[in-house]
PDB file of C-alpha atoms and ligand atoms in Angstrom:
ATOM      1  CA  MET D1207      12.483 -16.831  42.357  1.00  0.00           C
ATOM      2  CA  LYS D1208      11.954 -13.698  44.488  1.00  0.00           C
ATOM      3  CA  PHE D1209      12.390 -10.371  42.652  1.00  0.00           C
ATOM      4  CA  ALA D1210      13.383  -6.924  43.890  1.00  0.00           C
ATOM      5  CA  PRO D1211      10.237  -4.713  44.067  1.00  0.00           C
ATOM      6  CA  PHE D1212      10.983  -2.916  40.760  1.00  0.00           C
ATOM      7  CA  CYS D1213      11.650  -6.149  38.843  1.00  0.00           C
ATOM      8  CA  THR D1214       8.715  -7.976  37.278  1.00  0.00           C
ATOM      9  CA  GLY D1215      10.607 -10.597  35.336  1.00  0.00           C
ATOM     10  CA  VAL D1216      13.886 -11.894  33.933  1.00  0.00           C
ATOM     11  CA  ALA D1217      14.477 -12.503  30.223  1.00  0.00           C
ATOM     12  CA  GLU D1218      17.467 -13.792  28.263  1.00  0.00           C
ATOM     13  CA  ARG D1219      18.822 -12.631  24.888  1.00  0.00           C
ATOM     14  CA  ALA D1220      21.021 -15.421  23.495  1.00  0.00           C
ATOM     15  CA  ASP D1221      21.265 -14.142  19.919  1.00  0.00           C
ATOM     16  CA  ALA D1222      24.796 -12.649  19.824  1.00  0.00           C
ATOM     17  CA  ASP D1223      26.913 -14.342  17.120  1.00  0.00           C
ATOM     18  CA  VAL D1224      29.896 -14.396  19.475  1.00  0.00           C
ATOM     19  CA  ARG D1225      28.140 -17.138  21.499  1.00  0.00           C
ATOM     20  CA  ALA D1226      28.924 -19.629  18.727  1.00  0.00           C
ATOM     21  CA  LYS D1227      32.654 -18.772  18.981  1.00  0.00           C
ATOM     22  CA  GLU D1228      32.461 -19.591  22.699  1.00  0.00           C
ATOM     23  CA  GLY D1229      30.675 -22.901  21.989  1.00  0.00           C
ATOM     24  CA  LEU D1230      27.427 -21.613  23.507  1.00  0.00           C
ATOM     25  CA  PRO D1231      24.043 -22.271  21.892  1.00  0.00           C
ATOM     26  CA  VAL D1232      22.690 -19.349  19.875  1.00  0.00           C
ATOM     27  CA  GLY D1233      19.012 -18.751  20.557  1.00  0.00           C
ATOM     28  CA  GLY D1234      16.559 -15.886  20.706  1.00  0.00           C
ATOM     29  CA  PHE D1235      14.612 -14.029  23.349  1.00  0.00           C
ATOM     30  CA  ALA D1236      13.168 -16.054  26.215  1.00  0.00           C
ATOM     31  CA  VAL D1237      11.417 -15.076  29.422  1.00  0.00           C
ATOM     32  CA  LEU D1238      13.075 -17.049  32.227  1.00  0.00           C
ATOM     33  CA  GLU D1239      10.908 -15.820  35.089  1.00  0.00           C
ATOM     34  CA  GLY D1240       7.922 -13.561  35.595  1.00  0.00           C
ATOM     35  CA  ALA D1241       5.920 -11.512  33.142  1.00  0.00           C
ATOM     36  CA  GLU D1242       6.332 -11.213  29.363  1.00  0.00           C
ATOM     37  CA  PRO D1243       7.598  -7.615  28.813  1.00  0.00           C
ATOM     38  CA  PRO D1244       5.674  -5.225  26.533  1.00  0.00           C
ATOM     39  CA  GLU D1245       6.852  -4.711  22.938  1.00  0.00           C
ATOM     40  CA  LEU D1246       8.606  -1.492  24.017  1.00  0.00           C
ATOM     41  CA  VAL D1247       9.811  -1.096  27.593  1.00  0.00           C
ATOM     42  CA  GLU D1248      10.035   2.474  28.928  1.00  0.00           C
ATOM     43  CA  ILE D1249      13.229   3.174  30.893  1.00  0.00           C
ATOM     44  CA  SER D1250      14.618   6.268  32.636  1.00  0.00           C
ATOM     45  CA  GLU D1251      18.220   7.383  32.374  1.00  0.00           C
ATOM     46  CA  GLY D1252      19.003  10.533  34.365  1.00  0.00           C
ATOM     47  CA  PRO D1253      16.491  13.168  33.266  1.00  0.00           C
ATOM     48  CA  CYS D1254      15.503  11.287  30.077  1.00  0.00           C
ATOM     49  CA  LYS D1255      13.056   8.555  29.182  1.00  0.00           C
ATOM     50  CA  PHE D1256      13.520   6.038  26.369  1.00  0.00           C
ATOM     51  CA  LEU D1257      11.501   3.283  24.745  1.00  0.00           C
ATOM     52  CA  VAL D1258      13.535   0.099  24.391  1.00  0.00           C
ATOM     53  CA  ASP D1259      12.901  -2.825  22.070  1.00  0.00           C
ATOM     54  CA  VAL D1260      14.270  -5.546  24.340  1.00  0.00           C
ATOM     55  CA  ARG D1261      13.556  -8.322  21.799  1.00  0.00           C
ATOM     56  CA  LYS D1262      15.027  -6.950  18.561  1.00  0.00           C
ATOM     57  CA  GLY D1263      17.097  -3.896  19.559  1.00  0.00           C
ATOM     58  CA  HIS D1264      20.901  -3.908  19.625  1.00  0.00           C
ATOM     59  CA  LYS D1265      22.490  -5.516  22.713  1.00  0.00           C
ATOM     60  CA  THR D1266      19.834  -5.356  25.469  1.00  0.00           C
ATOM     61  CA  GLY D1267      17.897  -2.955  23.237  1.00  0.00           C
ATOM     62  CA  PHE D1268      19.790   0.079  24.566  1.00  0.00           C
ATOM     63  CA  TYR D1269      23.464   1.071  24.755  1.00  0.00           C
ATOM     64  CA  LEU D1270      23.556   1.176  28.551  1.00  0.00           C
ATOM     65  CA  ASP D1271      27.359   1.306  28.413  1.00  0.00           C
ATOM     66  CA  GLN D1272      27.215   4.921  27.149  1.00  0.00           C
ATOM     67  CA  ARG D1273      25.230   6.218  30.133  1.00  0.00           C
ATOM     68  CA  ASP D1274      27.999   8.448  31.545  1.00  0.00           C
ATOM     69  CA  ALA D1275      28.901   9.809  28.116  1.00  0.00           C
ATOM     70  CA  ARG D1276      25.288  10.803  27.377  1.00  0.00           C
ATOM     71  CA  MET D1277      25.222  12.776  30.657  1.00  0.00           C
ATOM     72  CA  ALA D1278      28.509  14.486  29.705  1.00  0.00           C
ATOM     73  CA  VAL D1279      27.218  15.406  26.241  1.00  0.00           C
ATOM     74  CA  GLY D1280      23.937  16.708  27.686  1.00  0.00           C
ATOM     75  CA  SER D1281      25.820  18.951  30.113  1.00  0.00           C
ATOM     76  CA  LEU D1282      27.529  20.718  27.185  1.00  0.00           C
ATOM     77  CA  ALA D1283      24.538  20.962  24.835  1.00  0.00           C
ATOM     78  CA  ASN D1284      22.580  23.992  26.070  1.00  0.00           C
ATOM     79  CA  GLY D1285      21.910  26.322  23.116  1.00  0.00           C
ATOM     80  CA  ALA D1286      24.010  24.204  20.754  1.00  0.00           C
ATOM     81  CA  ASP D1287      23.385  22.990  17.204  1.00  0.00           C
ATOM     82  CA  VAL D1288      24.140  19.289  17.678  1.00  0.00           C
ATOM     83  CA  LEU D1289      24.920  16.620  15.079  1.00  0.00           C
ATOM     84  CA  ASN D1290      24.462  13.115  16.498  1.00  0.00           C
ATOM     85  CA  CYS D1291      26.109  10.601  14.151  1.00  0.00           C
ATOM     86  CA  PHE D1292      25.351   6.867  14.461  1.00  0.00           C
ATOM     87  CA  ALA D1293      22.339   7.947  16.512  1.00  0.00           C
ATOM     88  CA  TYR D1294      20.618   4.530  16.924  1.00  0.00           C
ATOM     89  CA  THR D1295      17.426   5.321  18.927  1.00  0.00           C
ATOM     90  CA  GLY D1296      18.589   8.863  19.509  1.00  0.00           C
ATOM     91  CA  GLY D1297      20.266   8.596  22.949  1.00  0.00           C
ATOM     92  CA  PHE D1298      22.830  11.411  22.741  1.00  0.00           C
ATOM     93  CA  GLY D1299      20.454  13.617  20.757  1.00  0.00           C
ATOM     94  CA  ILE D1300      17.615  13.119  23.242  1.00  0.00           C
ATOM     95  CA  PHE D1301      19.946  14.125  26.078  1.00  0.00           C
ATOM     96  CA  ALA D1302      21.014  17.196  24.109  1.00  0.00           C
ATOM     97  CA  ARG D1303      17.347  18.081  23.507  1.00  0.00           C
ATOM     98  CA  GLN D1304      16.459  17.568  27.169  1.00  0.00           C
ATOM     99  CA  CYS D1305      19.378  19.851  28.126  1.00  0.00           C
ATOM    100  CA  GLY D1306      18.279  22.719  25.860  1.00  0.00           C
ATOM    101  CA  ALA D1307      20.048  22.213  22.510  1.00  0.00           C
ATOM    102  CA  ALA D1308      18.920  24.667  19.810  1.00  0.00           C
ATOM    103  CA  SER D1309      18.811  21.910  17.176  1.00  0.00           C
ATOM    104  CA  VAL D1310      19.600  18.211  16.947  1.00  0.00           C
ATOM    105  CA  THR D1311      20.303  16.290  13.727  1.00  0.00           C
ATOM    106  CA  GLN D1312      20.112  12.520  14.260  1.00  0.00           C
ATOM    107  CA  VAL D1313      21.863  10.411  11.580  1.00  0.00           C
ATOM    108  CA  ASP D1314      21.735   6.621  11.248  1.00  0.00           C
ATOM    109  CA  VAL D1315      21.420   4.060   8.443  1.00  0.00           C
ATOM    110  CA  SER D1316      18.709   2.164  10.302  1.00  0.00           C
ATOM    111  CA  ARG D1317      15.158   3.317   9.575  1.00  0.00           C
ATOM    112  CA  ASP D1318      13.787   1.247  12.481  1.00  0.00           C
ATOM    113  CA  ALA D1319      16.235   2.871  14.916  1.00  0.00           C
ATOM    114  CA  LEU D1320      15.275   6.374  13.729  1.00  0.00           C
ATOM    115  CA  GLU D1321      11.554   5.562  14.008  1.00  0.00           C
ATOM    116  CA  LEU D1322      12.142   4.670  17.650  1.00  0.00           C
ATOM    117  CA  ALA D1323      14.269   7.823  18.081  1.00  0.00           C
ATOM    118  CA  LYS D1324      11.243   9.852  16.943  1.00  0.00           C
ATOM    119  CA  LYS D1325       9.079   8.120  19.555  1.00  0.00           C
ATOM    120  CA  ASN D1326      11.751   8.919  22.160  1.00  0.00           C
ATOM    121  CA  GLU D1327      11.678  12.574  21.089  1.00  0.00           C
ATOM    122  CA  ALA D1328       7.999  12.669  22.020  1.00  0.00           C
ATOM    123  CA  LEU D1329       8.885  11.691  25.615  1.00  0.00           C
ATOM    124  CA  VAL D1330      10.757  15.003  26.119  1.00  0.00           C
ATOM    125  CA  HIS D1331       8.368  17.759  27.181  1.00  0.00           C
ATOM    126  CA  LEU D1332       8.487  21.566  27.110  1.00  0.00           C
ATOM    127  CA  CYS D1333      11.279  21.812  24.616  1.00  0.00           C
ATOM    128  CA  GLY D1334      11.957  24.169  21.706  1.00  0.00           C
ATOM    129  CA  THR D1335      14.690  22.132  20.026  1.00  0.00           C
ATOM    130  CA  THR D1336      14.460  21.764  16.232  1.00  0.00           C
ATOM    131  CA  MET D1337      14.788  18.063  15.408  1.00  0.00           C
ATOM    132  CA  GLU D1338      15.975  16.551  12.099  1.00  0.00           C
ATOM    133  CA  TYR D1339      16.254  12.835  11.255  1.00  0.00           C
ATOM    134  CA  VAL D1340      18.522  11.664   8.458  1.00  0.00           C
ATOM    135  CA  GLU D1341      18.563   8.052   7.266  1.00  0.00           C
ATOM    136  CA  GLU D1342      21.989   7.944   5.627  1.00  0.00           C
ATOM    137  CA  ASP D1343      25.519   6.574   5.779  1.00  0.00           C
ATOM    138  CA  VAL D1344      27.473   8.869   8.138  1.00  0.00           C
ATOM    139  CA  PHE D1345      30.573   8.809   5.889  1.00  0.00           C
ATOM    140  CA  LYS D1346      28.445  10.234   3.058  1.00  0.00           C
ATOM    141  CA  PHE D1347      26.457  12.611   5.258  1.00  0.00           C
ATOM    142  CA  LEU D1348      29.572  14.248   6.720  1.00  0.00           C
ATOM    143  CA  ARG D1349      30.899  14.856   3.200  1.00  0.00           C
ATOM    144  CA  LYS D1350      27.552  16.314   2.149  1.00  0.00           C
ATOM    145  CA  CYS D1351      27.662  18.696   5.155  1.00  0.00           C
ATOM    146  CA  ARG D1352      31.190  19.714   4.127  1.00  0.00           C
ATOM    147  CA  ASP D1353      30.062  20.390   0.548  1.00  0.00           C
ATOM    148  CA  GLU D1354      27.016  22.358   1.767  1.00  0.00           C
ATOM    149  CA  ARG D1355      29.198  24.282   4.266  1.00  0.00           C
ATOM    150  CA  ARG D1356      27.034  23.215   7.217  1.00  0.00           C
ATOM    151  CA  SER D1357      28.560  23.575  10.678  1.00  0.00           C
ATOM    152  CA  PHE D1358      27.674  22.523  14.215  1.00  0.00           C
ATOM    153  CA  ASP D1359      28.492  23.530  17.797  1.00  0.00           C
ATOM    154  CA  MET D1360      28.681  19.911  18.866  1.00  0.00           C
ATOM    155  CA  ILE D1361      29.212  16.645  16.984  1.00  0.00           C
ATOM    156  CA  VAL D1362      28.845  13.158  18.471  1.00  0.00           C
ATOM    157  CA  LEU D1363      30.520  10.212  16.727  1.00  0.00           C
ATOM    158  CA  ASP D1364      29.513   6.869  18.251  1.00  0.00           C
ATOM    159  CA  PRO D1365      30.147   4.358  15.464  1.00  0.00           C
ATOM    160  CA  PRO D1366      29.746   0.585  15.635  1.00  0.00           C
ATOM    161  CA  LYS D1367      32.828  -1.553  16.201  1.00  0.00           C
ATOM    162  CA  PHE D1368      35.182  -0.904  13.231  1.00  0.00           C
ATOM    163  CA  ALA D1369      37.691  -3.602  14.341  1.00  0.00           C
ATOM    164  CA  GLU D1370      36.412  -7.067  15.232  1.00  0.00           C
ATOM    165  CA  SER D1371      39.959  -8.293  15.919  1.00  0.00           C
ATOM    166  CA  ARG D1372      43.574  -7.069  16.101  1.00  0.00           C
ATOM    167  CA  SER D1373      44.097  -7.901  12.412  1.00  0.00           C
ATOM    168  CA  GLN D1374      41.537  -5.214  11.480  1.00  0.00           C
ATOM    169  CA  VAL D1375      42.952  -2.449  13.652  1.00  0.00           C
ATOM    170  CA  MET D1376      44.837  -0.504  10.978  1.00  0.00           C
ATOM    171  CA  LYS D1377      41.829  -0.513   8.617  1.00  0.00           C
ATOM    172  CA  ALA D1378      39.657   0.563  11.551  1.00  0.00           C
ATOM    173  CA  ALA D1379      42.104   3.379  12.380  1.00  0.00           C
ATOM    174  CA  ARG D1380      41.648   4.730   8.841  1.00  0.00           C
ATOM    175  CA  GLY D1381      37.861   4.696   9.330  1.00  0.00           C
ATOM    176  CA  TYR D1382      38.111   6.510  12.659  1.00  0.00           C
ATOM    177  CA  LYS D1383      40.474   9.069  11.189  1.00  0.00           C
ATOM    178  CA  ASP D1384      38.169   9.696   8.221  1.00  0.00           C
ATOM    179  CA  ILE D1385      35.044  10.492  10.268  1.00  0.00           C
ATOM    180  CA  ASN D1386      36.925  12.421  12.960  1.00  0.00           C
ATOM    181  CA  LEU D1387      38.770  14.550  10.411  1.00  0.00           C
ATOM    182  CA  LEU D1388      35.507  15.375   8.631  1.00  0.00           C
ATOM    183  CA  ALA D1389      33.760  16.170  11.926  1.00  0.00           C
ATOM    184  CA  MET D1390      36.622  18.368  13.150  1.00  0.00           C
ATOM    185  CA  LYS D1391      36.322  20.463  10.012  1.00  0.00           C
ATOM    186  CA  LEU D1392      32.535  20.848  10.479  1.00  0.00           C
ATOM    187  CA  LEU D1393      32.779  22.296  13.993  1.00  0.00           C
ATOM    188  CA  LYS D1394      32.018  25.968  14.587  1.00  0.00           C
ATOM    189  CA  PRO D1395      34.676  27.984  16.463  1.00  0.00           C
ATOM    190  CA  ASN D1396      35.197  26.481  19.950  1.00  0.00           C
ATOM    191  CA  GLY D1397      32.882  23.619  18.993  1.00  0.00           C
ATOM    192  CA  VAL D1398      32.842  20.293  20.845  1.00  0.00           C
ATOM    193  CA  LEU D1399      33.502  16.827  19.421  1.00  0.00           C
ATOM    194  CA  ALA D1400      32.422  13.808  21.510  1.00  0.00           C
ATOM    195  CA  THR D1401      34.044  10.834  19.833  1.00  0.00           C
ATOM    196  CA  PHE D1402      33.983   7.156  20.751  1.00  0.00           C
ATOM    197  CA  SER D1403      35.468   3.807  19.866  1.00  0.00           C
ATOM    198  CA  CYS D1404      33.861   0.584  21.102  1.00  0.00           C
ATOM    199  CA  SER D1405      36.483  -1.610  19.400  1.00  0.00           C
ATOM    200  CA  GLY D1406      38.284  -3.508  22.167  1.00  0.00           C
ATOM    201  CA  ALA D1407      41.191  -4.103  19.777  1.00  0.00           C
ATOM    202  CA  MET D1408      41.678  -0.323  19.365  1.00  0.00           C
ATOM    203  CA  THR D1409      43.793   0.796  22.314  1.00  0.00           C
ATOM    204  CA  GLU D1410      43.292   4.137  24.038  1.00  0.00           C
ATOM    205  CA  GLU D1411      46.786   5.168  22.880  1.00  0.00           C
ATOM    206  CA  LEU D1412      46.081   4.370  19.229  1.00  0.00           C
ATOM    207  CA  PHE D1413      42.718   6.139  19.379  1.00  0.00           C
ATOM    208  CA  ALA D1414      44.449   9.232  20.823  1.00  0.00           C
ATOM    209  CA  LYS D1415      47.042   9.071  18.019  1.00  0.00           C
ATOM    210  CA  VAL D1416      44.301   8.838  15.373  1.00  0.00           C
ATOM    211  CA  LEU D1417      42.561  11.901  16.863  1.00  0.00           C
ATOM    212  CA  ALA D1418      45.822  13.865  17.001  1.00  0.00           C
ATOM    213  CA  GLU D1419      46.530  13.084  13.334  1.00  0.00           C
ATOM    214  CA  ALA D1420      42.986  14.029  12.334  1.00  0.00           C
ATOM    215  CA  ALA D1421      43.298  17.360  14.181  1.00  0.00           C
ATOM    216  CA  GLU D1422      46.594  18.081  12.461  1.00  0.00           C
ATOM    217  CA  ASP D1423      45.106  17.328   9.029  1.00  0.00           C
ATOM    218  CA  ALA D1424      42.060  19.459   9.885  1.00  0.00           C
ATOM    219  CA  GLY D1425      44.455  22.306  10.725  1.00  0.00           C
ATOM    220  CA  ARG D1426      42.780  22.934  14.108  1.00  0.00           C
ATOM    221  CA  ASP D1427      43.842  22.768  17.746  1.00  0.00           C
ATOM    222  CA  PHE D1428      41.785  20.884  20.313  1.00  0.00           C
ATOM    223  CA  GLN D1429      41.779  20.467  24.084  1.00  0.00           C
ATOM    224  CA  THR D1430      40.615  17.260  25.759  1.00  0.00           C
ATOM    225  CA  ILE D1431      37.921  18.384  28.187  1.00  0.00           C
ATOM    226  CA  ALA D1432      36.716  14.929  29.332  1.00  0.00           C
ATOM    227  CA  LYS D1433      37.274  11.227  28.854  1.00  0.00           C
ATOM    228  CA  THR D1434      34.561   8.628  29.310  1.00  0.00           C
ATOM    229  CA  ARG D1435      34.433   4.852  29.635  1.00  0.00           C
ATOM    230  CA  GLN D1436      31.784   2.145  29.691  1.00  0.00           C
ATOM    231  CA  GLY D1437      29.343   2.505  32.597  1.00  0.00           C
ATOM    232  CA  ALA D1438      30.122   1.093  36.039  1.00  0.00           C
ATOM    233  CA  ASP D1439      27.811  -1.856  35.413  1.00  0.00           C
ATOM    234  CA  HIS D1440      30.252  -3.046  32.705  1.00  0.00           C
ATOM    235  CA  PRO D1441      33.214  -3.811  35.024  1.00  0.00           C
ATOM    236  CA  VAL D1442      36.591  -4.908  33.657  1.00  0.00           C
ATOM    237  CA  ALA D1443      38.186  -8.102  35.011  1.00  0.00           C
ATOM    238  CA  LEU D1444      41.771  -7.490  36.143  1.00  0.00           C
ATOM    239  CA  SER D1445      42.775 -10.652  34.260  1.00  0.00           C
ATOM    240  CA  PHE D1446      41.123  -9.385  31.024  1.00  0.00           C
ATOM    241  CA  PRO D1447      42.108  -5.740  30.443  1.00  0.00           C
ATOM    242  CA  GLU D1448      40.772  -6.029  26.860  1.00  0.00           C
ATOM    243  CA  GLY D1449      37.339  -5.887  28.519  1.00  0.00           C
ATOM    244  CA  ALA D1450      37.813  -2.093  28.694  1.00  0.00           C
ATOM    245  CA  TYR D1451      36.462  -1.824  25.162  1.00  0.00           C
ATOM    246  CA  LEU D1452      34.711   1.556  25.215  1.00  0.00           C
ATOM    247  CA  LYS D1453      36.745   4.753  24.965  1.00  0.00           C
ATOM    248  CA  GLY D1454      35.333   8.258  24.752  1.00  0.00           C
ATOM    249  CA  VAL D1455      37.118  11.563  24.282  1.00  0.00           C
ATOM    250  CA  ILE D1456      35.404  14.950  24.432  1.00  0.00           C
ATOM    251  CA  LEU D1457      37.406  17.622  22.631  1.00  0.00           C
ATOM    252  CA  ARG D1458      36.908  21.360  22.337  1.00  0.00           C
ATOM    253  CA  ALA D1459      38.283  23.262  19.368  1.00  0.00           C
ATOM    254  CA  VAL D1460      40.624  26.089  20.354  1.00  0.00           C
ATOM    255  CA  ASP D1461      39.982  28.859  17.820  1.00  0.00           C
TER     256      ASP D1461
HETATM  257  C1  LIG J 244      27.087   1.972  18.703  1.00  0.00           C
HETATM  258  S1  LIG J 244      25.528   2.235  17.962  1.00  0.00           S
HETATM  259  C2  LIG J 244      25.156   3.886  18.473  1.00  0.00           C
HETATM  260  C3  LIG J 244      24.532   3.977  19.859  1.00  0.00           C
HETATM  261  C4  LIG J 244      23.948   5.321  20.195  1.00  0.00           C
HETATM  262  N1  LIG J 244      24.945   6.360  20.131  1.00  0.00           N
HETATM  263  C5  LIG J 244      23.264   5.336  21.569  1.00  0.00           C
HETATM  264  O1  LIG J 244      23.746   6.026  22.487  1.00  0.00           O
HETATM  265  O2  LIG J 244      22.243   4.653  21.719  1.00  0.00           O
HETATM  266  C6  LIG J 244      25.958   2.382  16.265  1.00  0.00           C
HETATM  267  C7  LIG J 244      24.841   2.789  15.310  1.00  0.00           C
HETATM  268  O3  LIG J 244      25.459   3.084  14.056  1.00  0.00           O
HETATM  269  C8  LIG J 244      24.579   2.726  13.004  1.00  0.00           C
HETATM  270  N2  LIG J 244      25.438   2.616  11.803  1.00  0.00           N
HETATM  271  C9  LIG J 244      26.323   1.640  11.498  1.00  0.00           C
HETATM  272  N3  LIG J 244      27.023   1.973  10.387  1.00  0.00           N
HETATM  273  C10 LIG J 244      26.547   3.190   9.982  1.00  0.00           C
HETATM  274  C11 LIG J 244      26.884   4.077   8.916  1.00  0.00           C
HETATM  275  N4  LIG J 244      27.856   3.784   8.033  1.00  0.00           N
HETATM  276  N5  LIG J 244      26.211   5.234   8.813  1.00  0.00           N
HETATM  277  C12 LIG J 244      25.219   5.544   9.692  1.00  0.00           C
HETATM  278  N6  LIG J 244      24.873   4.756  10.733  1.00  0.00           N
HETATM  279  C13 LIG J 244      25.534   3.596  10.887  1.00  0.00           C
HETATM  280  C14 LIG J 244      23.885   1.480  13.484  1.00  0.00           C
HETATM  281  O4  LIG J 244      22.617   1.351  12.822  1.00  0.00           O
HETATM  282  C15 LIG J 244      23.759   1.756  14.994  1.00  0.00           C
HETATM  283  O5  LIG J 244      22.491   2.317  15.254  1.00  0.00           O
END
């Protein structure tokens, strides 16, 4: 096989459970062509660099589908106190740091993900951002922030899929409402909430309804300042509109 100049090999990850549902064999990581990659592969995304665990990390090791959203969040982060919930290896928080955030709090339940987030922090140079890492359940952490009267200029909510199928959508909607309501209350005046749903079964309309209800219960007004989708390298087949699984809404509080 002949590779493009920047490509030194091709590997396969065949470990997603969904393969079994499709009748495909479930395997592990295998190099199909070329060189065995290092334990952590360094990638660039816009102005940022990240270390990616291509063998054991989620998906390909990095949530490439959120590329456009990370750029959008970075563009709003200068001088901000940022809370990055469901941080994984720090993506949104690293962008905020690179773009001049005053502070970034990265929250995730996975210790391994946060350890890699700390390594990613070290790849950002010349930066005065205060960094905090919290290994905790986001549902609990948001309540703790409420009780401690903490507030933030920007909050990112990028949870895992809450609905695996249509039958779980209403339960998922309650989960989305819970975290969005808590986050809306924690925002400083004119603060920004970047909120996402990667549940294909959760329609854009239902997600918008959940956010509107959360805002009403929070007693605050918001403007939608941007909407994001999965990156262009995750195209949606015309015959399978459900493939548009990732929805992002960036809201600004009107105070
Ligand atoms: C969709 S990924 C986030 C991707 C990340 N925003 C990025 O850009 O790379 C979801 C993350 O949520 C974490 N997670 C799942 N449930 C959680 C919970 N209840 N509290 C905190 N983190 C959780 C997972 O460990 C995973 O890292």
